[in-house]
Tab-separated table of C-alpha atoms in Angstrom:
chain	number	residue	atom	x	y	z
A	1	MET	CA	-11.953	1.251	3.164
A	2	LYS	CA	-13.619	3.721	5.547
A	3	THR	CA	-11.694	6.921	6.228
A	4	ILE	CA	-11.863	8.768	9.566
A	5	ASP	CA	-11.375	12.532	9.615
A	6	ILE	CA	-8.934	13.575	12.338
A	7	ASN	CA	-7.354	16.789	13.589
A	8	ASN	CA	-5.028	17.900	16.401
A	9	GLU	CA	-7.867	17.903	18.946
A	10	CYS	CA	-9.202	14.406	18.326
A	11	ASP	CA	-8.807	11.609	20.861
A	12	ILE	CA	-6.004	9.556	19.369
A	13	GLU	CA	-6.599	6.736	21.828
A	14	THR	CA	-9.725	5.852	19.839
A	15	LEU	CA	-7.673	5.202	16.702
A	16	ARG	CA	-6.980	1.569	15.852
A	17	ALA	CA	-4.158	0.069	13.798
A	18	GLY	CA	-5.409	-0.306	10.230
A	19	ASP	CA	-7.734	2.715	10.299
A	20	ALA	CA	-7.425	4.967	7.265
A	21	VAL	CA	-7.462	8.585	8.387
A	22	SER	CA	-7.608	11.964	6.740
A	23	PHE	CA	-5.649	14.483	8.788
A	24	SER	CA	-6.338	18.203	8.795
A	25	GLY	CA	-4.262	20.266	11.170
A	26	VAL	CA	-0.740	21.153	12.192
A	27	MET	CA	2.413	19.053	12.206
A	28	TYR	CA	6.129	19.816	12.449
A	29	THR	CA	8.752	18.423	10.088
A	30	ALA	CA	11.827	16.916	11.721
A	31	ARG	CA	14.176	14.188	10.559
A	32	ASP	CA	17.602	12.808	11.538
A	33	ALA	CA	19.570	15.978	12.305
A	34	ALA	CA	16.694	17.868	13.979
A	35	HIS	CA	15.948	14.858	16.187
A	36	LYS	CA	19.566	14.756	17.291
A	37	ARG	CA	19.372	18.436	18.276
A	38	PHE	CA	16.021	18.005	20.062
A	39	VAL	CA	17.365	15.175	22.191
A	40	GLU	CA	20.663	16.951	22.915
A	41	ALA	CA	18.709	20.032	24.007
A	42	LEU	CA	16.408	17.978	26.261
A	43	GLU	CA	19.393	16.226	27.836
A	44	LYS	CA	20.920	19.621	28.647
A	45	GLY	CA	17.586	20.779	30.074
A	46	GLU	CA	17.189	23.430	27.373
A	47	LYS	CA	13.878	24.614	25.969
A	48	LEU	CA	12.935	23.205	22.537
A	49	PRO	CA	12.035	25.501	19.628
A	50	ILE	CA	8.610	23.816	19.438
A	51	ASP	CA	6.089	22.900	22.109
A	52	LEU	CA	6.132	19.112	22.039
A	53	ASN	CA	3.141	18.761	24.333
A	54	GLY	CA	0.437	16.971	22.335
A	55	SER	CA	2.306	17.661	19.094
A	56	ALA	CA	2.594	15.810	15.787
A	57	ILE	CA	5.941	15.320	14.066
A	58	TYR	CA	6.231	14.444	10.389
A	59	TYR	CA	9.470	12.726	9.356
A	60	ALA	CA	10.185	14.619	6.157
A	61	GLY	CA	12.696	16.812	4.366
A	62	PRO	CA	11.098	18.569	1.389
A	63	THR	CA	12.656	19.708	-1.871
A	64	PRO	CA	13.315	23.488	-1.955
A	65	THR	CA	10.260	25.731	-2.256
A	66	ARG	CA	9.829	27.212	-5.715
A	67	GLU	CA	8.893	30.858	-6.296
A	68	GLY	CA	5.173	31.332	-5.690
A	69	GLU	CA	4.646	27.943	-4.010
A	70	ILE	CA	4.010	26.993	-0.371
A	71	ILE	CA	6.511	24.151	-0.134
A	72	GLY	CA	8.376	21.664	-2.309
A	73	SER	CA	7.610	17.957	-2.708
A	74	CYS	CA	7.280	16.553	0.775
A	75	GLY	CA	6.886	12.796	1.237
A	76	PRO	CA	7.712	10.791	4.381
A	77	THR	CA	11.174	9.422	5.130
A	78	THR	CA	12.035	6.103	6.823
A	79	SER	CA	10.877	6.349	10.440
A	80	SER	CA	13.223	3.722	11.901
A	81	ARG	CA	16.126	6.172	11.697
A	82	MET	CA	14.328	8.225	14.349
A	83	ASP	CA	13.778	5.213	16.653
A	84	ASP	CA	16.710	6.067	18.939
A	85	TYR	CA	15.266	9.529	19.582
A	86	ALA	CA	11.494	8.973	19.541
A	87	PRO	CA	11.037	7.636	23.124
A	88	THR	CA	12.757	10.717	24.601
A	89	LEU	CA	10.484	12.996	22.580
A	90	MET	CA	7.375	11.045	23.589
A	91	ASP	CA	8.404	11.377	27.240
A	92	ALA	CA	8.492	15.122	26.563
A	93	GLY	CA	4.950	15.204	25.158
A	94	LEU	CA	5.054	14.060	21.519
A	95	ARG	CA	1.794	12.249	20.720
A	96	VAL	CA	1.709	11.701	16.953
A	97	MET	CA	4.510	10.448	14.703
A	98	ILE	CA	4.076	10.383	10.935
A	99	GLY	CA	6.499	8.618	8.622
A	100	LYS	CA	6.954	5.366	6.739
A	101	GLY	CA	8.090	1.844	7.626
A	102	LYS	CA	8.497	-0.145	10.823
A	103	ARG	CA	9.407	0.984	14.356
A	104	ASN	CA	11.427	-0.920	16.945
A	105	SER	CA	10.119	-2.383	20.182
A	106	ALA	CA	11.462	0.482	22.326
A	107	VAL	CA	9.356	2.920	20.326
A	108	VAL	CA	6.241	0.749	20.633
A	109	GLU	CA	6.733	0.408	24.402
A	110	SER	CA	7.107	4.157	24.742
A	111	MET	CA	3.986	4.652	22.606
A	112	ILE	CA	1.960	2.483	24.973
A	113	LYS	CA	3.366	4.310	27.999
A	114	ASN	CA	2.765	7.771	26.520
A	115	LYS	CA	-0.458	6.943	24.650
A	116	ALA	CA	1.023	7.987	21.315
A	117	VAL	CA	0.131	6.933	17.808
A	118	TYR	CA	2.224	6.185	14.707
A	119	LEU	CA	0.700	7.032	11.336
A	120	ILE	CA	2.146	6.254	7.935
A	121	ALA	CA	1.991	8.278	4.758
A	122	VAL	CA	2.723	6.706	1.387
A	123	GLY	CA	6.441	6.772	0.670
A	124	GLY	CA	7.095	8.422	-2.664
A	125	ALA	CA	3.787	10.294	-2.735
A	126	ALA	CA	5.596	13.598	-2.263
A	127	ALA	CA	3.858	15.597	-4.986
A	128	LEU	CA	0.423	14.460	-3.818
A	129	ILE	CA	1.247	15.333	-0.189
A	130	LYS	CA	2.635	18.704	-1.309
A	131	SER	CA	-0.782	19.448	-2.838
A	132	ARG	CA	-2.426	18.935	0.604
A	133	ILE	CA	-0.149	21.385	2.441
A	134	THR	CA	-1.867	24.737	2.854
A	135	ALA	CA	0.758	26.621	4.892
A	136	CYS	CA	4.430	26.272	5.787
A	137	GLU	CA	6.376	28.295	8.333
A	138	ASP	CA	10.098	28.060	9.123
A	139	VAL	CA	10.532	27.323	12.826
A	140	ALA	CA	14.078	26.291	13.728
A	141	TYR	CA	17.479	24.935	12.651
A	142	LEU	CA	17.332	26.618	9.258
A	143	ASP	CA	21.037	25.889	8.840
A	144	LEU	CA	20.021	22.263	8.298
A	145	GLY	CA	18.408	23.094	4.940
A	146	CYS	CA	15.849	20.437	4.037
A	147	GLU	CA	16.258	19.014	7.562
A	148	ALA	CA	15.092	22.228	9.241
A	149	VAL	CA	12.017	22.211	11.473
A	150	ARG	CA	8.939	23.621	9.729
A	151	LYS	CA	5.360	24.047	10.876
A	152	LEU	CA	3.006	22.626	8.262
A	153	THR	CA	-0.724	23.087	8.042
A	154	VAL	CA	-2.377	20.321	6.036
A	155	ARG	CA	-5.834	19.570	4.756
A	156	ASP	CA	-7.087	16.033	4.053
A	157	LEU	CA	-3.700	14.346	4.307
A	158	PRO	CA	-4.273	10.610	3.634
A	159	LEU	CA	-2.639	8.466	6.341
A	160	LEU	CA	-2.980	5.009	7.834
A	161	VAL	CA	-2.760	4.128	11.536
A	162	ALA	CA	0.227	1.757	11.525
A	163	ILE	CA	0.668	1.387	15.302
A	164	ASP	CA	-2.013	2.503	17.749
A	165	SER	CA	-1.678	3.722	21.337
A	166	LYS	CA	-2.231	0.161	22.634
A	167	GLY	CA	0.748	-1.076	20.627
A	168	ASN	CA	-1.254	-2.924	17.955
A	169	SER	CA	0.540	-2.848	14.617
A	170	ILE	CA	-0.286	-3.616	11.001
A	171	LEU	CA	3.363	-3.687	9.929
B	1	MET	CA	36.464	17.368	-29.662
B	2	TYR	CA	33.750	17.569	-27.009
B	3	LYS	CA	33.191	20.900	-25.299
B	4	CYS	CA	32.882	20.409	-21.550
B	5	GLU	CA	30.492	23.335	-21.197
B	6	ASP	CA	28.098	21.721	-23.693
B	7	ILE	CA	28.297	18.383	-21.853
B	8	SER	CA	27.393	20.036	-18.533
B	9	LYS	CA	24.487	21.963	-20.024
B	10	LYS	CA	22.961	19.045	-21.883
B	11	LEU	CA	23.418	16.654	-18.968
B	12	GLY	CA	22.017	19.228	-16.534
B	13	GLU	CA	18.835	19.755	-18.510
B	14	ALA	CA	18.355	16.006	-18.928
B	15	ILE	CA	18.761	15.409	-15.170
B	16	ASP	CA	16.356	18.248	-14.315
B	17	GLY	CA	13.709	16.676	-16.553
B	18	ALA	CA	14.341	13.109	-15.372
B	19	LEU	CA	13.978	14.054	-11.693
B	20	LYS	CA	10.418	15.250	-12.313
B	21	ARG	CA	9.187	12.166	-14.175
B	22	VAL	CA	8.640	8.629	-13.029
B	23	ASP	CA	9.612	6.154	-15.759
B	24	SER	CA	6.514	5.593	-17.940
B	25	ASP	CA	7.004	1.804	-18.005
B	26	VAL	CA	6.937	1.790	-14.198
B	27	LEU	CA	3.763	3.874	-14.111
B	28	ARG	CA	2.161	1.386	-16.498
B	29	MET	CA	3.249	-1.531	-14.254
B	30	LEU	CA	1.865	0.283	-11.187
B	31	LYS	CA	-1.540	0.546	-12.876
B	32	VAL	CA	-1.493	-3.182	-13.670
B	33	ALA	CA	-0.562	-3.880	-10.030
B	34	TYR	CA	-3.483	-1.737	-8.847
B	35	GLU	CA	-5.955	-3.637	-11.039
B	36	LYS	CA	-4.588	-6.985	-9.836
B	37	GLU	CA	-4.561	-6.089	-6.140
B	38	THR	CA	-7.315	-7.291	-3.802
B	39	ASN	CA	-5.761	-6.195	-0.488
B	40	GLU	CA	-7.548	-2.935	0.293
B	41	ARG	CA	-4.648	-1.344	2.194
B	42	ALA	CA	-2.219	-2.080	-0.630
B	43	LYS	CA	-4.771	-0.700	-3.089
B	44	TRP	CA	-5.031	2.444	-0.930
B	45	ALA	CA	-1.264	2.920	-1.272
B	46	LEU	CA	-1.089	2.063	-4.976
B	47	ALA	CA	-3.894	4.512	-5.809
B	48	GLN	CA	-1.944	7.293	-4.077
B	49	ILE	CA	1.294	6.380	-5.829
B	50	ILE	CA	-0.375	6.476	-9.237
B	51	GLU	CA	-2.149	9.753	-8.431
B	52	ASN	CA	1.137	11.162	-7.133
B	53	ASP	CA	3.042	10.359	-10.310
B	54	GLU	CA	0.324	11.975	-12.388
B	55	VAL	CA	0.195	15.070	-10.137
B	56	ALA	CA	3.985	15.363	-10.403
B	57	GLU	CA	3.859	15.277	-14.181
B	58	ARG	CA	0.962	17.724	-14.369
B	59	THR	CA	2.517	20.240	-11.965
B	60	ASP	CA	6.152	19.717	-13.005
B	61	SER	CA	6.909	18.731	-9.378
B	62	TYR	CA	9.297	16.152	-8.018
B	63	PRO	CA	7.385	12.892	-7.518
B	64	CYS	CA	9.601	12.160	-4.493
B	65	GLN	CA	11.348	14.638	-2.216
B	66	ASP	CA	14.373	12.347	-2.120
B	67	THR	CA	15.921	13.274	-5.443
B	68	GLY	CA	18.742	10.959	-4.558
B	69	ILE	CA	22.443	10.615	-5.011
B	70	ALA	CA	23.293	11.083	-8.704
B	71	MET	CA	24.749	7.986	-10.324
B	72	LEU	CA	26.324	8.302	-13.743
B	73	MET	CA	27.303	5.352	-15.914
B	74	VAL	CA	29.521	6.797	-18.601
B	75	SER	CA	30.410	5.040	-21.849
B	76	VAL	CA	33.299	6.934	-23.358
B	77	GLY	CA	35.039	6.158	-26.654
B	78	GLN	CA	38.772	5.534	-26.428
B	79	ASP	CA	39.315	8.015	-29.281
B	80	ALA	CA	37.190	10.791	-27.770
B	81	SER	CA	38.854	14.050	-26.724
B	82	PHE	CA	37.696	16.896	-24.520
B	83	ASP	CA	38.568	20.574	-24.108
B	84	GLY	CA	38.787	20.144	-20.339
B	85	SER	CA	38.111	17.717	-17.506
B	86	LEU	CA	35.299	15.270	-18.310
B	87	GLU	CA	34.757	14.496	-14.637
B	88	LYS	CA	34.399	18.177	-13.749
B	89	ALA	CA	31.975	18.634	-16.669
B	90	LEU	CA	29.835	15.725	-15.450
B	91	ASN	CA	29.686	17.054	-11.896
B	92	GLU	CA	28.798	20.508	-13.235
B	93	GLY	CA	25.961	18.803	-15.114
B	94	VAL	CA	24.748	17.301	-11.864
B	95	ARG	CA	24.994	20.704	-10.172
B	96	ILE	CA	22.821	22.229	-12.924
B	97	GLY	CA	20.352	19.344	-12.922
B	98	TYR	CA	19.867	19.537	-9.150
B	99	ARG	CA	19.581	23.341	-8.922
B	100	ASP	CA	15.918	23.136	-7.812
B	101	ALA	CA	16.083	19.628	-6.338
B	102	ARG	CA	16.922	18.581	-2.799
B	103	LYS	CA	20.593	18.697	-1.881
B	104	SER	CA	21.158	15.348	-0.221
B	105	ILE	CA	24.911	14.809	-0.408
B	106	ALA	CA	26.991	15.041	2.781
B	107	HIS	CA	30.487	14.036	3.934
B	108	PRO	CA	30.269	10.557	5.477
B	109	LEU	CA	31.990	11.532	8.734
B	110	THR	CA	31.383	15.229	9.309
B	111	ARG	CA	27.906	14.967	7.686
B	112	LEU	CA	28.469	18.435	6.191
B	113	ASN	CA	26.227	18.954	3.182
B	114	THR	CA	27.971	19.949	-0.076
B	115	LYS	CA	24.829	21.980	-0.900
B	116	ASP	CA	24.885	21.233	-4.648
B	117	ASN	CA	24.340	17.459	-4.681
B	118	THR	CA	27.852	16.777	-5.983
B	119	PRO	CA	30.017	14.785	-6.163
B	120	ALA	CA	28.121	12.256	-8.261
B	121	VAL	CA	28.954	8.551	-8.171
B	122	ILE	CA	30.547	8.013	-11.581
B	123	TYR	CA	31.560	4.798	-13.361
B	124	TYR	CA	33.403	4.844	-16.662
B	125	ASN	CA	33.213	2.209	-19.334
B	126	VAL	CA	35.775	2.700	-22.100
B	127	VAL	CA	34.492	1.556	-25.485
B	128	GLU	CA	35.727	1.659	-29.077
B	129	GLY	CA	35.207	4.782	-31.189
B	130	ASN	CA	34.762	8.400	-30.094
B	131	GLY	CA	31.219	8.402	-28.696
B	132	LEU	CA	29.991	9.596	-25.312
B	133	GLU	CA	26.876	8.351	-23.566
B	134	VAL	CA	25.792	8.987	-19.974
B	135	LYS	CA	23.143	7.007	-18.162
B	136	PHE	CA	21.782	8.841	-15.122
B	137	LEU	CA	20.023	7.210	-12.188
B	138	ALA	CA	18.708	9.108	-9.144
B	139	LYS	CA	19.164	6.761	-6.200
B	140	GLY	CA	17.170	7.524	-3.067
B	141	ALA	CA	18.451	6.566	0.375
B	142	GLY	CA	15.390	4.658	1.575
B	143	SER	CA	15.810	1.950	-1.018
B	144	GLU	CA	19.595	2.094	-1.413
B	145	ASN	CA	20.045	1.435	2.318
B	146	MET	CA	18.227	-1.871	1.859
B	147	GLY	CA	20.570	-3.384	-0.749
B	148	GLY	CA	23.028	-6.146	0.034
B	149	VAL	CA	25.742	-8.501	-1.126
B	150	ARG	CA	26.035	-12.206	-0.418
B	151	MET	CA	29.218	-14.084	-1.226
B	152	LEU	CA	27.739	-17.513	-1.897
B	153	THR	CA	29.659	-20.691	-2.576
B	154	PRO	CA	29.138	-22.219	-6.042
B	155	SER	CA	27.300	-25.222	-4.570
B	156	LYS	CA	24.394	-22.938	-3.598
B	157	GLY	CA	23.525	-22.515	-7.280
B	158	LYS	CA	20.397	-20.821	-8.606
B	159	LYS	CA	18.369	-21.759	-5.557
B	160	GLY	CA	20.937	-20.020	-3.374
B	161	ILE	CA	20.763	-16.906	-5.548
B	162	ILE	CA	16.969	-16.775	-5.262
B	163	ASN	CA	17.114	-17.321	-1.490
B	164	ALA	CA	19.707	-14.559	-1.106
B	165	VAL	CA	17.503	-12.050	-2.926
B	166	VAL	CA	14.399	-13.140	-0.990
B	167	GLU	CA	16.249	-12.713	2.325
B	168	ILE	CA	17.372	-9.208	1.422
B	169	VAL	CA	13.874	-8.161	0.296
B	170	LYS	CA	12.295	-9.716	3.395
B	171	GLU	CA	14.703	-7.874	5.655
B	172	ALA	CA	13.961	-4.614	3.813
B	173	GLY	CA	10.211	-4.943	4.387
B	174	ALA	CA	8.383	-1.649	3.998
B	175	ASN	CA	11.505	0.523	4.173
B	176	PRO	CA	12.428	0.761	0.471
B	177	CYS	CA	8.919	1.990	-0.511
B	178	PRO	CA	7.511	-1.096	-2.224
B	179	PRO	CA	6.438	-1.963	-4.820
B	180	ILE	CA	10.107	-2.118	-5.683
B	181	LEU	CA	12.233	-3.028	-8.667
B	182	LEU	CA	15.183	-5.307	-8.203
B	183	GLY	CA	18.588	-5.075	-9.862
B	184	VAL	CA	20.585	-8.245	-9.275
B	185	GLY	CA	24.241	-8.771	-10.161
B	186	VAL	CA	25.508	-12.337	-10.273
B	187	GLY	CA	29.166	-13.263	-10.705
B	188	GLY	CA	32.381	-11.292	-11.124
B	189	SER	CA	33.830	-10.210	-7.778
B	190	MET	CA	32.079	-8.566	-4.823
B	191	ASP	CA	32.333	-5.075	-6.327
B	192	LYS	CA	31.625	-6.230	-9.890
B	193	ALA	CA	28.412	-7.951	-8.795
B	194	THR	CA	27.341	-4.754	-7.039
B	195	LEU	CA	28.003	-2.654	-10.125
B	196	LEU	CA	26.055	-5.166	-12.229
B	197	SER	CA	23.109	-4.838	-9.846
B	198	LYS	CA	23.074	-1.126	-10.729
B	199	THR	CA	23.485	-1.560	-14.492
B	200	ALA	CA	20.624	-4.090	-14.363
B	201	LEU	CA	18.371	-1.239	-13.205
B	202	LEU	CA	19.337	0.827	-16.231
B	203	ARG	CA	17.745	-1.693	-18.570
B	204	LYS	CA	14.269	-0.731	-19.868
B	205	CYS	CA	12.064	-1.450	-16.847
B	206	GLY	CA	10.260	-4.763	-17.116
B	207	GLN	CA	12.208	-5.966	-20.141
B	208	PRO	CA	13.551	-9.502	-19.627
B	209	SER	CA	17.195	-10.414	-20.197
B	210	ALA	CA	18.126	-11.380	-23.761
B	211	ASP	CA	19.744	-14.501	-22.322
B	212	GLU	CA	17.140	-17.212	-21.833
B	213	GLU	CA	18.588	-18.732	-18.663
B	214	THR	CA	19.000	-15.304	-17.065
B	215	ALA	CA	15.432	-14.338	-18.046
B	216	GLU	CA	14.221	-17.545	-16.390
B	217	LEU	CA	16.100	-16.632	-13.194
B	218	GLU	CA	14.531	-13.160	-13.259
B	219	LYS	CA	11.072	-14.724	-13.414
B	220	ASP	CA	11.849	-17.143	-10.584
B	221	ILE	CA	13.196	-14.366	-8.350
B	222	LEU	CA	10.169	-12.155	-9.028
B	223	GLU	CA	7.794	-14.982	-8.198
B	224	ALA	CA	9.646	-15.858	-4.966
B	225	VAL	CA	9.799	-12.220	-3.859
B	226	ASN	CA	6.114	-11.614	-4.525
B	227	ALA	CA	5.261	-14.739	-2.540
B	228	LEU	CA	6.542	-12.812	0.524
B	229	ARG	CA	3.321	-10.759	0.407
B	230	ILE	CA	5.055	-7.657	1.710
B	231	GLY	CA	3.018	-5.693	-0.806
B	232	ALA	CA	2.785	-1.984	-1.528
B	233	GLN	CA	4.319	0.016	1.354
B	234	GLY	CA	4.572	-3.207	3.369
B	235	LEU	CA	0.784	-3.310	3.769
B	236	GLY	CA	0.391	-6.793	2.271
B	237	GLY	CA	-0.874	-7.847	-1.138
B	238	VAL	CA	0.401	-9.560	-4.217
B	239	THR	CA	2.885	-7.039	-5.620
B	240	THR	CA	6.068	-6.540	-3.618
B	241	ALA	CA	8.261	-6.155	-6.705
B	242	LEU	CA	7.191	-4.933	-10.132
B	243	ALA	CA	10.204	-6.283	-11.990
B	244	CYS	CA	13.558	-7.982	-11.551
B	245	ALA	CA	16.540	-7.525	-13.857
B	246	VAL	CA	19.591	-9.772	-13.552
B	247	GLU	CA	23.007	-9.106	-15.080
B	248	THR	CA	25.758	-11.698	-14.968
B	249	ALA	CA	29.546	-11.815	-15.338
B	250	HIS	CA	31.983	-14.703	-15.306
B	251	THR	CA	33.360	-15.403	-11.880
B	252	HIS	CA	36.001	-17.473	-10.061
B	253	ILE	CA	35.571	-21.267	-9.771
B	254	GLY	CA	35.342	-20.809	-6.013
B	255	MET	CA	32.880	-17.912	-5.917
B	256	LEU	CA	29.249	-17.008	-6.513
B	257	PRO	CA	28.786	-13.336	-5.620
B	258	VAL	CA	25.199	-12.046	-5.568
B	259	ALA	CA	24.440	-8.352	-5.183
B	260	VAL	CA	21.015	-6.785	-4.903
B	261	THR	CA	20.142	-3.157	-5.501
B	262	VAL	CA	16.669	-2.282	-4.343
B	263	GLN	CA	14.928	0.480	-6.281
B	264	CYS	CA	11.790	2.181	-4.990
B	265	HIS	CA	8.744	2.704	-7.211
B	266	SER	CA	9.845	6.273	-7.914
B	267	VAL	CA	12.164	5.326	-10.775
B	268	ARG	CA	13.857	8.380	-12.226
B	269	HIS	CA	16.515	7.847	-14.864
B	270	THR	CA	17.541	8.919	-18.353
B	271	THR	CA	20.138	8.333	-21.036
B	272	VAL	CA	21.970	11.195	-22.715
B	273	LYS	CA	23.946	10.767	-25.951
B	274	PHE	CA	26.481	13.420	-26.905
B	275	GLY	CA	28.070	14.340	-30.219
């Protein structure tokens, strides 16, 4: 299987469902609780703690960081739990979602409209993914513990294009 | 007399170790699945899973960030005595075992996190003698959310049981991180069947039931589930489930309960004997 190297600047509209990609760049962690806060803030017209425009969000909540390490084990969580929130975030600029498992039709429709892409990481490959994370910075909602928003820099993160910006899916 | 402090310490250390190791039988089955697989996407996923489990072992890291809800199956002798509360000692053991792990336990309504991964889900089985044995299973949410119970009528028979499991696995799709392992409880009452589906997962992974008819059912379920071609991570391929373990209990003449617990490939469990 051919692997395409991608980063935050690449044209995601060229990616096709089924492409294996190797991602090097920046992504933000956010899962259930952070999504709820993002959407509540947007509904109130408040500014978000991250700039969503063109951003990548990774659905993950790592284990605690051990002394001397960058981050704990950090695999993807089930994306469908974010389905109720994802369209609102895409309308606000989110372009790349990374997680595991299927998405609902509302998410796919919003992806087509907003030219966004959904990538999957291997569920349960948390130690391997941890080894590809080169930097981690706390960003917001630290009271949420593992559900806090963190800025991750990754190198050669193995992902698969599950749903492309045209709505084609391999799931 | 058992000292509660000793129970907590020993259980804690065992849990800490178990959370950082994927069951070696499962790792062996994953390698067989990789060799057998021809679907290149599924092979892509399986290669990463195998590499992950080896990286975790080498670096003493958690193979999965979801270190789960702690389930304890306790066999306690009816003549055993303790210098304090056994339940408190077990939860303290969980607290110790999860000190570096992710704290994933929250109140169901307020969603407030207890921040120490307690309380554990504990089942007690009272046996003869004065022994104490605890089986620990870390149950992640992704797979646990995909389990189910079907209250079949007796006329549905074995075919109905197989269909029920297939339906549940089909519905689960990629969500429980396949390749999965299946624990199936058949008989008893609704709750008993569910408990059996958990104890089935505590059997040595891949080992068939000692009962011939049950072992046959396990084989049939595994074959039917793998025919779904969900495959590793839902990407297709021949291995959706690595193993299926069925436990049975006598049931009512008017009932045929079937419960399915779905276990992801990141199987983390251990057995601790005390005394």
